[in-house]
């Protein structure tokens, strides 16, 4: 059955080529984010008004400025004011302060707090844009539970009392009217429609990274390119073990990605592209030719890099009904493509989303979606430390790894004109233990690379049930509250759950 689905989806996708408005755009995506600090940063710029203006809480007359600022901060439901807002002759500067407090508690009654503060600034002049966001915080205690925080996805500083976490994102962007843009970013990419995690490039676990990207439009065709600087995985974080590789001495690592697209209408999209993980050398200019076939380029450079080819389809069947299919290959041997050879490393993901099901001033059923994901063993792995589908020991492929079948459903409801939103994401996953993690090195684990075989769900099988819920309260623009609950249980094991309360203020 899986083979039939794969063949049908592959033939359908290869008949056409892709289209999205940019690398992060997609028909379908999950809205679950657990807390505000877990949100993927996307700079949103305000529209420049015709009249020049300047606003700051401490400008003269001081008393009336402070009074107006305080009233706006405590009562405004929509954005009316920022910490600083300056506009003059098409130029704009906007600055915000932010802060928050997050509380985590698990099923073992362990708990800790995470307070944080930060700043965001955005500027634009005609078609040129700048943005930066920075924040830092610390846990209220340093224990095993605090170390499981989802924000600890890179190096952190800790002592006996607490763990210190800081993050920074940003953007430099220039837009070409009616043509596209070029930008330098620090953030994360999530490619292709999905609600349970992207099989192509996912952003749910990794730390932010810097990447150069551009997006060009040629009629119904679009072209996207990205080149990112990553951190290679480390065998041991401080190099204290014999033969280990520390982060300080880890080789350079990069990700190159390009996609070409065809978008004949707003309801129909198809795509094909390549992504390459490489390193242990300087930036390779061969991977800056977006219209080249990089697989051939990689072969001509001693076949030392990790190249994955992907394709997909987005299609609106009916009004507000969206269907999508994504495919990714890690090997492409035509003679062995549909055999049980272990090197047939591929994944398929397909889903259906219905949005705007019912709407009224008091209650809105925003969406309901279903998704199926199937991933063969050993995908995302590589024999070289710097060529795995990862960034600093965190997955960049599907967040749950490989050698799995996963079924996911998501729905959301909102109340009182979207002031209250409830979201639920449920999944069931079967996963085998063989070749299921990007960190595994097949060069040492497989004896005969030319003839070894692999089957779906190879190894010991684990069945996992998961439920994630989120309740978002947005009564005021400058104050937001989010409650989330995550539950996970393996069929033969104990359940694990976590409850979180997140408050954020922004002005």
Short mmCIF file of C-alpha atoms in Angstrom, two decimals:
data_model
loop_
_atom_site.label_atom_id
_atom_site.label_comp_id
_atom_site.label_asym_id
_atom_site.label_seq_id
_atom_site.Cartn_x
_atom_site.Cartn_y
_atom_site.Cartn_z
CA UNK A 1 0.00 0.00 0.00
CA UNK A 2 2.78 2.43 0.92
CA UNK A 3 4.57 1.65 -2.35
CA UNK A 4 1.43 2.44 -4.37
CA UNK A 5 0.93 5.73 -2.52
CA UNK A 6 4.56 6.68 -3.03
CA UNK A 7 4.54 5.87 -6.77
CA UNK A 8 1.30 7.78 -7.35
CA UNK A 9 2.44 10.84 -5.38
CA UNK A 10 5.86 10.87 -7.02
CA UNK A 11 4.44 10.69 -10.54
CA UNK A 12 1.92 13.41 -9.74
CA UNK A 13 4.57 15.71 -8.25
CA UNK A 14 7.08 15.17 -11.04
CA UNK A 15 4.58 16.21 -13.70
CA UNK A 16 4.82 19.77 -12.46
CA UNK A 17 7.03 22.09 -10.43
CA UNK A 18 6.52 23.96 -7.15
CA UNK A 19 5.32 27.37 -5.97
CA UNK A 20 5.18 29.21 -2.67
CA UNK A 21 5.33 32.89 -1.88
CA UNK A 22 8.60 32.33 0.04
CA UNK A 23 10.49 29.56 1.81
CA UNK A 24 8.28 29.62 4.92
CA UNK A 25 4.94 30.01 3.11
CA UNK A 26 2.62 27.02 3.07
CA UNK A 27 -1.04 26.09 2.60
CA UNK A 28 -1.31 24.20 5.88
CA UNK A 29 0.60 24.56 9.15
CA UNK A 30 0.18 23.81 12.82
CA UNK A 31 -0.62 26.75 15.10
CA UNK A 32 0.56 24.98 18.23
CA UNK A 33 3.53 26.70 19.89
CA UNK A 34 3.29 25.76 23.61
CA UNK A 35 4.61 29.15 24.84
CA UNK A 36 5.34 32.57 23.36
CA UNK A 37 9.10 32.05 23.47
CA UNK A 38 8.64 28.96 21.27
CA UNK A 39 7.16 30.97 18.38
CA UNK A 40 9.26 31.08 15.21
CA UNK A 41 10.27 34.71 14.64
CA UNK A 42 8.87 36.43 11.56
CA UNK A 43 9.40 40.18 11.28
CA UNK A 44 6.13 42.03 10.59
CA UNK A 45 6.54 45.62 9.47
CA UNK A 46 3.93 48.34 9.99
CA UNK A 47 2.51 50.21 7.06
CA UNK A 48 4.14 53.62 6.59
CA UNK A 49 1.63 56.44 6.85
CA UNK A 50 1.63 59.57 4.70
CA UNK A 51 2.10 62.09 7.51
CA UNK A 52 5.37 62.38 9.43
CA UNK A 53 5.11 61.46 13.10
CA UNK A 54 7.10 60.80 16.24
CA UNK A 55 5.90 59.03 19.38
CA UNK A 56 7.75 58.24 22.61
CA UNK A 57 6.39 57.97 26.17
CA UNK A 58 8.88 60.58 27.49
CA UNK A 59 8.39 63.27 24.87
CA UNK A 60 6.99 66.65 25.82
CA UNK A 61 4.55 67.37 27.36
CA UNK A 62 5.78 64.67 29.70
CA UNK A 63 2.67 64.23 31.87
CA UNK A 64 0.19 63.83 29.02
CA UNK A 65 2.55 61.48 27.12
CA UNK A 66 2.97 59.22 30.13
CA UNK A 67 -0.76 59.26 30.87
CA UNK A 68 -1.68 58.37 27.29
CA UNK A 69 0.96 55.62 27.22
CA UNK A 70 -0.27 54.09 30.47
CA UNK A 71 -3.91 54.11 29.36
CA UNK A 72 -2.98 52.57 26.01
CA UNK A 73 -0.84 49.89 27.67
CA UNK A 74 -3.55 48.85 30.12
CA UNK A 75 -6.68 49.10 27.96
CA UNK A 76 -5.99 48.94 24.21
CA UNK A 77 -7.26 45.88 22.35
CA UNK A 78 -5.47 46.85 19.14
CA UNK A 79 -2.02 48.25 18.43
CA UNK A 80 -2.04 52.04 18.90
CA UNK A 81 1.39 52.83 20.27
CA UNK A 82 4.91 51.40 20.61
CA UNK A 83 7.81 52.29 22.87
CA UNK A 84 9.17 54.36 20.00
CA UNK A 85 7.66 55.07 16.60
CA UNK A 86 9.28 57.49 14.16
CA UNK A 87 8.18 58.23 10.58
CA UNK A 88 9.51 60.80 8.14
CA UNK A 89 9.43 60.89 4.34
CA UNK A 90 8.95 57.16 3.85
CA UNK A 91 11.30 56.15 6.67
CA UNK A 92 10.13 54.34 9.79
CA UNK A 93 11.68 53.17 13.04
CA UNK A 94 9.68 51.10 15.52
CA UNK A 95 10.90 49.73 18.86
CA UNK A 96 9.27 47.44 21.44
CA UNK A 97 10.19 46.12 24.86
CA UNK A 98 8.92 42.72 25.89
CA UNK A 99 8.96 40.49 28.92
CA UNK A 100 7.23 37.50 30.34
CA UNK A 101 7.00 34.69 32.82
CA UNK A 102 6.53 30.98 32.10
CA UNK A 103 5.61 28.28 34.62
CA UNK A 104 6.20 24.58 33.93
CA UNK A 105 4.95 21.62 35.94
CA UNK A 106 5.15 17.89 35.08
CA UNK A 107 3.25 14.81 36.20
CA UNK A 108 5.82 14.16 38.96
CA UNK A 109 4.89 17.51 40.58
CA UNK A 110 8.24 19.04 39.64
CA UNK A 111 8.02 22.72 38.70
CA UNK A 112 10.11 25.76 37.81
CA UNK A 113 9.71 29.34 36.56
CA UNK A 114 11.28 31.03 33.55
CA UNK A 115 11.23 34.88 33.62
CA UNK A 116 12.68 36.76 30.61
CA UNK A 117 12.95 40.21 29.05
CA UNK A 118 14.03 41.59 25.71
CA UNK A 119 13.77 44.17 22.96
CA UNK A 120 12.72 44.30 19.30
CA UNK A 121 13.50 47.02 16.76
CA UNK A 122 12.33 47.33 13.14
CA UNK A 123 13.22 49.92 10.51
CA UNK A 124 12.37 50.43 6.87
CA UNK A 125 13.05 52.89 4.10
CA UNK A 126 11.12 52.37 0.89
CA UNK A 127 11.98 48.77 -0.07
CA UNK A 128 14.79 48.24 2.45
CA UNK A 129 14.01 46.54 5.79
CA UNK A 130 15.91 45.87 9.02
CA UNK A 131 14.77 43.94 12.08
CA UNK A 132 16.28 42.50 15.23
CA UNK A 133 14.86 40.76 18.29
CA UNK A 134 16.76 39.76 21.41
CA UNK A 135 15.70 38.32 24.73
CA UNK A 136 17.23 36.51 27.69
CA UNK A 137 16.02 34.77 30.83
CA UNK A 138 16.80 32.10 33.37
CA UNK A 139 15.13 29.18 35.11
CA UNK A 140 14.27 29.51 38.80
CA UNK A 141 16.31 26.38 39.56
CA UNK A 142 18.82 24.08 37.92
CA UNK A 143 17.57 20.49 38.03
CA UNK A 144 16.95 17.61 35.65
CA UNK A 145 13.45 18.84 34.86
CA UNK A 146 14.55 22.40 34.04
CA UNK A 147 17.14 20.95 31.65
CA UNK A 148 14.32 19.48 29.53
CA UNK A 149 13.02 22.95 28.61
CA UNK A 150 12.27 23.20 24.88
CA UNK A 151 14.39 26.38 24.65
CA UNK A 152 17.59 24.54 25.55
CA UNK A 153 18.55 23.66 21.98
CA UNK A 154 22.09 25.08 21.97
CA UNK A 155 24.87 25.99 24.38
CA UNK A 156 23.63 27.50 27.64
CA UNK A 157 25.29 28.87 30.74
CA UNK A 158 24.33 27.32 34.05
CA UNK A 159 25.40 27.25 37.68
CA UNK A 160 24.19 25.43 40.75
CA UNK A 161 21.10 27.63 41.05
CA UNK A 162 19.72 28.33 37.55
CA UNK A 163 20.12 27.94 33.78
CA UNK A 164 20.59 31.05 31.61
CA UNK A 165 18.99 31.10 28.15
CA UNK A 166 19.21 33.83 25.51
CA UNK A 167 18.07 34.07 21.88
CA UNK A 168 18.54 36.50 19.01
CA UNK A 169 16.80 36.78 15.63
CA UNK A 170 16.99 39.33 12.85
CA UNK A 171 16.62 40.28 9.20
CA UNK A 172 18.14 42.50 6.51
CA UNK A 173 15.91 42.54 3.45
CA UNK A 174 15.54 44.35 0.13
CA UNK A 175 12.43 43.94 -2.01
CA UNK A 176 12.32 44.32 -5.79
CA UNK A 177 8.82 45.51 -6.72
CA UNK A 178 6.87 42.87 -8.68
CA UNK A 179 9.95 40.64 -8.83
CA UNK A 180 11.06 39.27 -5.44
CA UNK A 181 13.48 39.94 -2.60
CA UNK A 182 16.88 39.10 -1.18
CA UNK A 183 17.48 38.86 2.56
CA UNK A 184 19.91 37.88 5.28
CA UNK A 185 18.18 36.30 8.26
CA UNK A 186 18.76 34.75 11.64
CA UNK A 187 15.84 32.46 12.31
CA UNK A 188 14.56 29.05 11.19
CA UNK A 189 12.98 27.55 8.09
CA UNK A 190 10.01 25.18 7.94
CA UNK A 191 9.31 23.94 4.43
CA UNK A 192 6.10 22.45 3.00
CA UNK A 193 2.59 22.11 4.40
CA UNK A 194 2.38 20.00 7.56
CA UNK A 195 0.72 19.78 10.97
CA UNK A 196 2.90 17.11 12.59
CA UNK A 197 6.34 18.35 11.52
CA UNK A 198 8.00 18.83 8.13
CA UNK A 199 9.75 15.84 6.53
CA UNK A 200 11.85 18.25 4.41
CA UNK A 201 13.15 20.91 6.82
CA UNK A 202 11.64 21.43 10.27
CA UNK A 203 12.02 24.27 12.79
CA UNK A 204 10.48 22.80 15.96
CA UNK A 205 13.64 21.62 17.76
CA UNK A 206 16.68 23.48 16.47
CA UNK A 207 18.20 26.75 17.60
CA UNK A 208 18.09 29.76 15.25
CA UNK A 209 20.71 29.94 12.50
CA UNK A 210 21.81 32.54 9.94
CA UNK A 211 20.87 32.10 6.30
CA UNK A 212 20.99 34.07 3.08
CA UNK A 213 17.88 33.71 0.93
CA UNK A 214 16.26 35.13 -2.15
CA UNK A 215 12.89 34.75 -3.81
CA UNK A 216 12.23 35.62 -7.46
CA UNK A 217 9.03 35.54 -9.48
CA UNK A 218 8.77 34.96 -13.24
CA UNK A 219 5.09 34.97 -14.18
CA UNK A 220 3.63 31.75 -12.77
CA UNK A 221 7.12 30.47 -11.88
CA UNK A 222 9.05 31.19 -8.71
CA UNK A 223 12.58 30.48 -7.58
CA UNK A 224 13.82 30.24 -3.99
CA UNK A 225 17.31 29.79 -2.64
CA UNK A 226 18.81 29.63 0.85
CA UNK A 227 22.28 29.04 2.23
CA UNK A 228 22.65 28.59 5.99
CA UNK A 229 25.52 28.44 8.47
CA UNK A 230 25.00 25.56 10.91
CA UNK A 231 26.90 24.02 13.82
CA UNK A 232 28.14 20.47 13.43
CA UNK A 233 27.09 17.90 16.01
CA UNK A 234 29.56 17.27 18.81
CA UNK A 235 30.29 13.83 20.19
CA UNK A 236 31.16 15.33 23.56
CA UNK A 237 30.40 18.93 24.52
CA UNK A 238 33.68 19.73 26.29
CA UNK A 239 36.13 17.31 24.68
CA UNK A 240 36.97 15.64 27.99
CA UNK A 241 36.61 12.12 26.61
CA UNK A 242 39.36 10.53 24.56
CA UNK A 243 38.72 10.73 20.83
CA UNK A 244 35.80 13.14 21.23
CA UNK A 245 35.05 16.20 19.15
CA UNK A 246 33.98 19.29 21.09
CA UNK A 247 31.88 22.11 19.72
CA UNK A 248 34.94 24.35 19.74
CA UNK A 249 36.78 21.98 17.41
CA UNK A 250 33.78 20.80 15.38
CA UNK A 251 34.11 21.24 11.59
CA UNK A 252 32.28 23.95 9.68
CA UNK A 253 28.81 22.95 8.51
CA UNK A 254 26.36 24.43 5.99
CA UNK A 255 22.95 23.87 4.44
CA UNK A 256 22.19 24.83 0.83
CA UNK A 257 18.64 24.66 -0.52
CA UNK A 258 16.83 25.64 -3.71
CA UNK A 259 13.33 25.20 -5.09
CA UNK A 260 11.69 26.04 -8.41
CA UNK A 261 7.95 26.57 -8.61
CA UNK A 262 4.88 26.72 -10.74
CA UNK A 263 1.77 28.44 -9.40
CA UNK A 264 -0.95 28.76 -12.04
CA UNK A 265 -3.52 29.86 -9.45
CA UNK A 266 -3.93 30.59 -5.75
CA UNK A 267 -5.49 27.14 -5.31
CA UNK A 268 -2.82 25.00 -6.95
CA UNK A 269 0.87 24.63 -6.07
CA UNK A 270 3.55 22.09 -6.92
CA UNK A 271 7.24 22.08 -6.07
CA UNK A 272 10.56 20.30 -6.48
CA UNK A 273 13.91 21.09 -4.92
CA UNK A 274 17.14 19.93 -3.37
CA UNK A 275 18.85 20.46 -0.03
CA UNK A 276 22.48 19.67 0.74
CA UNK A 277 24.22 19.32 4.09
CA UNK A 278 27.96 19.74 3.76
CA UNK A 279 31.00 20.96 5.68
CA UNK A 280 34.57 20.44 6.81
CA UNK A 281 35.60 23.13 4.30
CA UNK A 282 34.88 26.71 3.30
CA UNK A 283 31.55 27.80 1.79
CA UNK A 284 31.14 25.96 -1.52
CA UNK A 285 30.26 28.32 -4.36
CA UNK A 286 29.06 25.38 -6.46
CA UNK A 287 25.88 25.41 -4.40
CA UNK A 288 25.07 29.02 -5.27
CA UNK A 289 23.81 28.20 -8.77
CA UNK A 290 20.05 27.90 -8.17
CA UNK A 291 19.15 26.55 -11.61
CA UNK A 292 21.79 23.81 -11.59
CA UNK A 293 21.12 20.16 -10.73
CA UNK A 294 23.06 19.95 -7.47
CA UNK A 295 23.05 16.15 -7.36
CA UNK A 296 25.30 16.13 -10.43
CA UNK A 297 27.44 18.87 -8.90
CA UNK A 298 27.82 16.82 -5.73
CA UNK A 299 28.87 13.73 -7.71
CA UNK A 300 31.51 15.79 -9.47
CA UNK A 301 32.95 16.77 -6.09
CA UNK A 302 33.82 13.25 -4.90
CA UNK A 303 30.31 12.41 -3.61
CA UNK A 304 31.16 13.60 -0.09
CA UNK A 305 28.06 15.64 0.79
CA UNK A 306 24.55 14.66 1.90
CA UNK A 307 21.98 15.58 -0.74
CA UNK A 308 18.21 15.14 -0.42
CA UNK A 309 15.69 15.67 -3.24
CA UNK A 310 12.12 16.68 -2.43
CA UNK A 311 8.84 17.42 -4.17
CA UNK A 312 5.25 18.12 -3.25
CA UNK A 313 1.76 19.27 -4.07
CA UNK A 314 -0.73 21.71 -2.53
CA UNK A 315 -4.25 21.79 -3.95
CA UNK A 316 -7.55 23.32 -2.85
CA UNK A 317 -10.13 20.68 -3.71
CA UNK A 318 -13.10 22.78 -2.65
CA UNK A 319 -13.51 26.15 -0.98
CA UNK A 320 -11.49 26.20 2.27
CA UNK A 321 -10.42 22.55 1.72
CA UNK A 322 -6.71 21.98 1.15
CA UNK A 323 -4.89 18.79 0.21
CA UNK A 324 -1.12 18.38 0.31
CA UNK A 325 1.55 15.75 -0.34
CA UNK A 326 5.30 15.96 0.32
CA UNK A 327 8.05 13.52 -0.68
CA UNK A 328 11.77 13.47 0.10
CA UNK A 329 14.54 11.09 -1.05
CA UNK A 330 17.96 10.59 0.47
CA UNK A 331 19.15 8.17 -2.23
CA UNK A 332 18.18 7.83 -5.88
CA UNK A 333 19.30 4.49 -7.35
CA UNK A 334 16.86 3.68 -10.15
CA UNK A 335 17.72 -0.03 -10.21
CA UNK A 336 16.96 -0.40 -6.49
CA UNK A 337 14.34 2.30 -6.02
CA UNK A 338 11.44 -0.02 -5.09
CA UNK A 339 13.43 -2.85 -3.54
CA UNK A 340 14.13 -3.44 0.16
CA UNK A 341 17.71 -2.12 -0.12
CA UNK A 342 18.55 -0.14 3.04
CA UNK A 343 19.67 2.83 0.93
CA UNK A 344 16.11 3.46 -0.26
CA UNK A 345 15.76 6.29 2.22
CA UNK A 346 12.60 8.24 1.54
CA UNK A 347 9.58 9.71 3.27
CA UNK A 348 6.06 10.63 2.24
CA UNK A 349 3.57 12.93 3.97
CA UNK A 350 0.01 13.67 2.94
CA UNK A 351 -2.85 15.50 4.60
CA UNK A 352 -6.15 17.32 4.31
CA UNK A 353 -7.21 20.51 6.06
CA UNK A 354 -10.67 22.11 6.22
CA UNK A 355 -10.69 25.73 7.42
CA UNK A 356 -13.39 28.33 8.19
CA UNK A 357 -15.89 25.59 9.00
CA UNK A 358 -18.25 27.82 10.97
CA UNK A 359 -18.09 31.47 11.94
CA UNK A 360 -20.08 33.80 14.18
CA UNK A 361 -19.20 36.73 16.48
CA UNK A 362 -19.24 34.44 19.52
CA UNK A 363 -17.83 31.18 18.17
CA UNK A 364 -15.67 30.12 15.21
CA UNK A 365 -14.59 26.62 14.23
CA UNK A 366 -11.37 27.61 12.55
CA UNK A 367 -10.05 24.35 11.14
CA UNK A 368 -9.75 20.58 11.34
CA UNK A 369 -7.00 18.59 9.63
CA UNK A 370 -5.65 15.07 9.26
CA UNK A 371 -2.17 13.93 8.23
CA UNK A 372 -0.30 10.69 7.52
CA UNK A 373 3.51 10.46 7.55
CA UNK A 374 5.64 7.43 6.58
CA UNK A 375 9.45 7.52 6.80
CA UNK A 376 11.87 4.75 5.88
CA UNK A 377 14.86 3.89 8.14
CA UNK A 378 18.20 5.73 7.93
CA UNK A 379 17.00 8.93 6.25
CA UNK A 380 18.58 12.11 7.70
CA UNK A 381 21.71 10.11 8.69
CA UNK A 382 25.19 10.29 7.17
CA UNK A 383 28.62 8.81 7.70
CA UNK A 384 30.20 12.24 8.22
CA UNK A 385 29.58 14.26 11.38
CA UNK A 386 29.08 17.49 9.41
CA UNK A 387 26.62 16.08 6.83
CA UNK A 388 23.76 14.88 9.01
CA UNK A 389 20.36 16.59 8.74
CA UNK A 390 20.88 18.42 12.01
CA UNK A 391 22.10 21.60 13.64
CA UNK A 392 24.09 21.47 16.89
CA UNK A 393 22.75 18.04 17.95
CA UNK A 394 19.15 18.97 17.09
CA UNK A 395 17.07 17.50 14.26
CA UNK A 396 16.42 19.49 11.09
CA UNK A 397 14.49 16.67 9.45
CA UNK A 398 11.24 15.25 10.79
CA UNK A 399 11.25 16.07 14.54
CA UNK A 400 10.50 12.48 15.62
CA UNK A 401 13.21 10.92 13.46
CA UNK A 402 12.74 8.11 10.93
CA UNK A 403 11.55 4.49 10.55
CA UNK A 404 8.01 5.42 11.52
CA UNK A 405 4.35 5.72 10.63
CA UNK A 406 2.55 8.66 12.19
CA UNK A 407 -1.10 9.74 12.14
CA UNK A 408 -1.89 13.31 13.24
CA UNK A 409 -5.07 15.33 13.68
CA UNK A 410 -5.48 18.99 14.66
CA UNK A 411 -8.44 21.27 15.27
CA UNK A 412 -8.95 24.76 16.67
CA UNK A 413 -11.87 26.83 17.93
CA UNK A 414 -12.03 30.52 18.79
CA UNK A 415 -14.46 32.54 20.87
CA UNK A 416 -15.48 36.21 21.12
CA UNK A 417 -13.87 37.43 17.88
CA UNK A 418 -10.67 35.41 18.35
CA UNK A 419 -9.96 36.74 21.84
CA UNK A 420 -9.95 33.14 23.12
CA UNK A 421 -8.55 30.28 21.04
CA UNK A 422 -8.43 26.57 21.84
CA UNK A 423 -6.26 24.20 19.82
CA UNK A 424 -5.80 20.43 20.08
CA UNK A 425 -3.22 18.28 18.29
CA UNK A 426 -3.41 14.48 18.67
CA UNK A 427 -1.17 11.81 17.14
CA UNK A 428 -0.40 8.11 17.10
CA UNK A 429 3.05 6.92 16.00
CA UNK A 430 4.62 3.50 15.40
CA UNK A 431 8.41 3.59 15.23
CA UNK A 432 11.13 0.98 14.84
CA UNK A 433 14.45 1.20 16.65
CA UNK A 434 16.70 0.63 13.60
CA UNK A 435 18.01 3.73 11.80
CA UNK A 436 15.47 5.99 13.50
CA UNK A 437 17.74 8.88 14.57
CA UNK A 438 19.95 11.27 12.59
CA UNK A 439 22.83 10.67 15.02
CA UNK A 440 23.26 7.02 13.94
CA UNK A 441 26.24 6.37 11.66
CA UNK A 442 25.33 3.72 9.10
CA UNK A 443 28.99 3.31 8.17
CA UNK A 444 29.53 1.51 11.49
CA UNK A 445 26.09 -0.04 11.98
CA UNK A 446 25.59 -1.69 8.57
CA UNK A 447 28.04 -4.41 7.51
CA UNK A 448 27.32 -4.63 3.76
CA UNK A 449 26.32 -1.23 2.41
CA UNK A 450 25.84 -2.53 -1.13
CA UNK A 451 23.43 -5.35 -0.31
CA UNK A 452 21.99 -4.78 3.19
CA UNK A 453 18.21 -4.60 3.42
CA UNK A 454 15.81 -2.61 5.57
CA UNK A 455 12.09 -2.87 6.11
CA UNK A 456 9.45 -0.51 7.42
CA UNK A 457 9.53 -0.43 11.25
CA UNK A 458 12.73 -2.48 11.50
CA UNK A 459 13.85 -3.28 15.04
CA UNK A 460 11.89 -3.07 18.26
CA UNK A 461 8.59 -1.27 17.68
CA UNK A 462 7.32 1.46 19.98
CA UNK A 463 3.73 2.75 19.90
CA UNK A 464 3.35 6.32 21.15
CA UNK A 465 0.17 8.33 21.78
CA UNK A 466 0.37 12.10 22.11
CA UNK A 467 -2.05 14.91 22.90
CA UNK A 468 -1.16 18.61 22.90
CA UNK A 469 -3.63 21.34 23.85
CA UNK A 470 -3.27 25.09 23.95
CA UNK A 471 -5.57 27.87 25.17
CA UNK A 472 -4.57 31.35 23.99
CA UNK A 473 -6.10 34.46 25.62
CA UNK A 474 -5.56 37.78 23.81
CA UNK A 475 -7.85 40.32 25.46
CA UNK A 476 -5.39 43.21 25.10
CA UNK A 477 -2.69 43.97 22.54
CA UNK A 478 0.09 44.39 25.11
CA UNK A 479 -0.87 41.42 27.32
CA UNK A 480 -1.25 37.78 26.31
CA UNK A 481 -1.77 34.59 28.26
CA UNK A 482 -1.29 31.04 27.03
CA UNK A 483 -2.03 27.74 28.78
CA UNK A 484 -0.78 24.49 27.31
CA UNK A 485 -0.89 20.81 28.21
CA UNK A 486 1.14 18.00 26.64
CA UNK A 487 0.51 14.31 27.26
CA UNK A 488 2.53 11.41 25.84
CA UNK A 489 2.30 7.69 26.53
CA UNK A 490 4.06 4.67 25.11
CA UNK A 491 1.85 1.60 24.94
CA UNK A 492 4.10 -0.43 27.22
CA UNK A 493 5.36 2.44 29.36
CA UNK A 494 4.31 5.14 31.76
CA UNK A 495 2.72 8.39 30.63
CA UNK A 496 4.53 11.73 30.70
CA UNK A 497 2.73 15.07 30.87
CA UNK A 498 3.56 18.75 31.25
CA UNK A 499 1.44 21.80 32.01
CA UNK A 500 2.66 25.31 31.17
CA UNK A 501 1.33 28.82 31.80
CA UNK A 502 2.94 31.61 29.77
CA UNK A 503 2.36 35.35 30.16
CA UNK A 504 3.91 37.92 27.85
CA UNK A 505 3.73 41.70 27.76
CA UNK A 506 4.87 43.75 24.79
CA UNK A 507 4.85 47.48 24.26
#
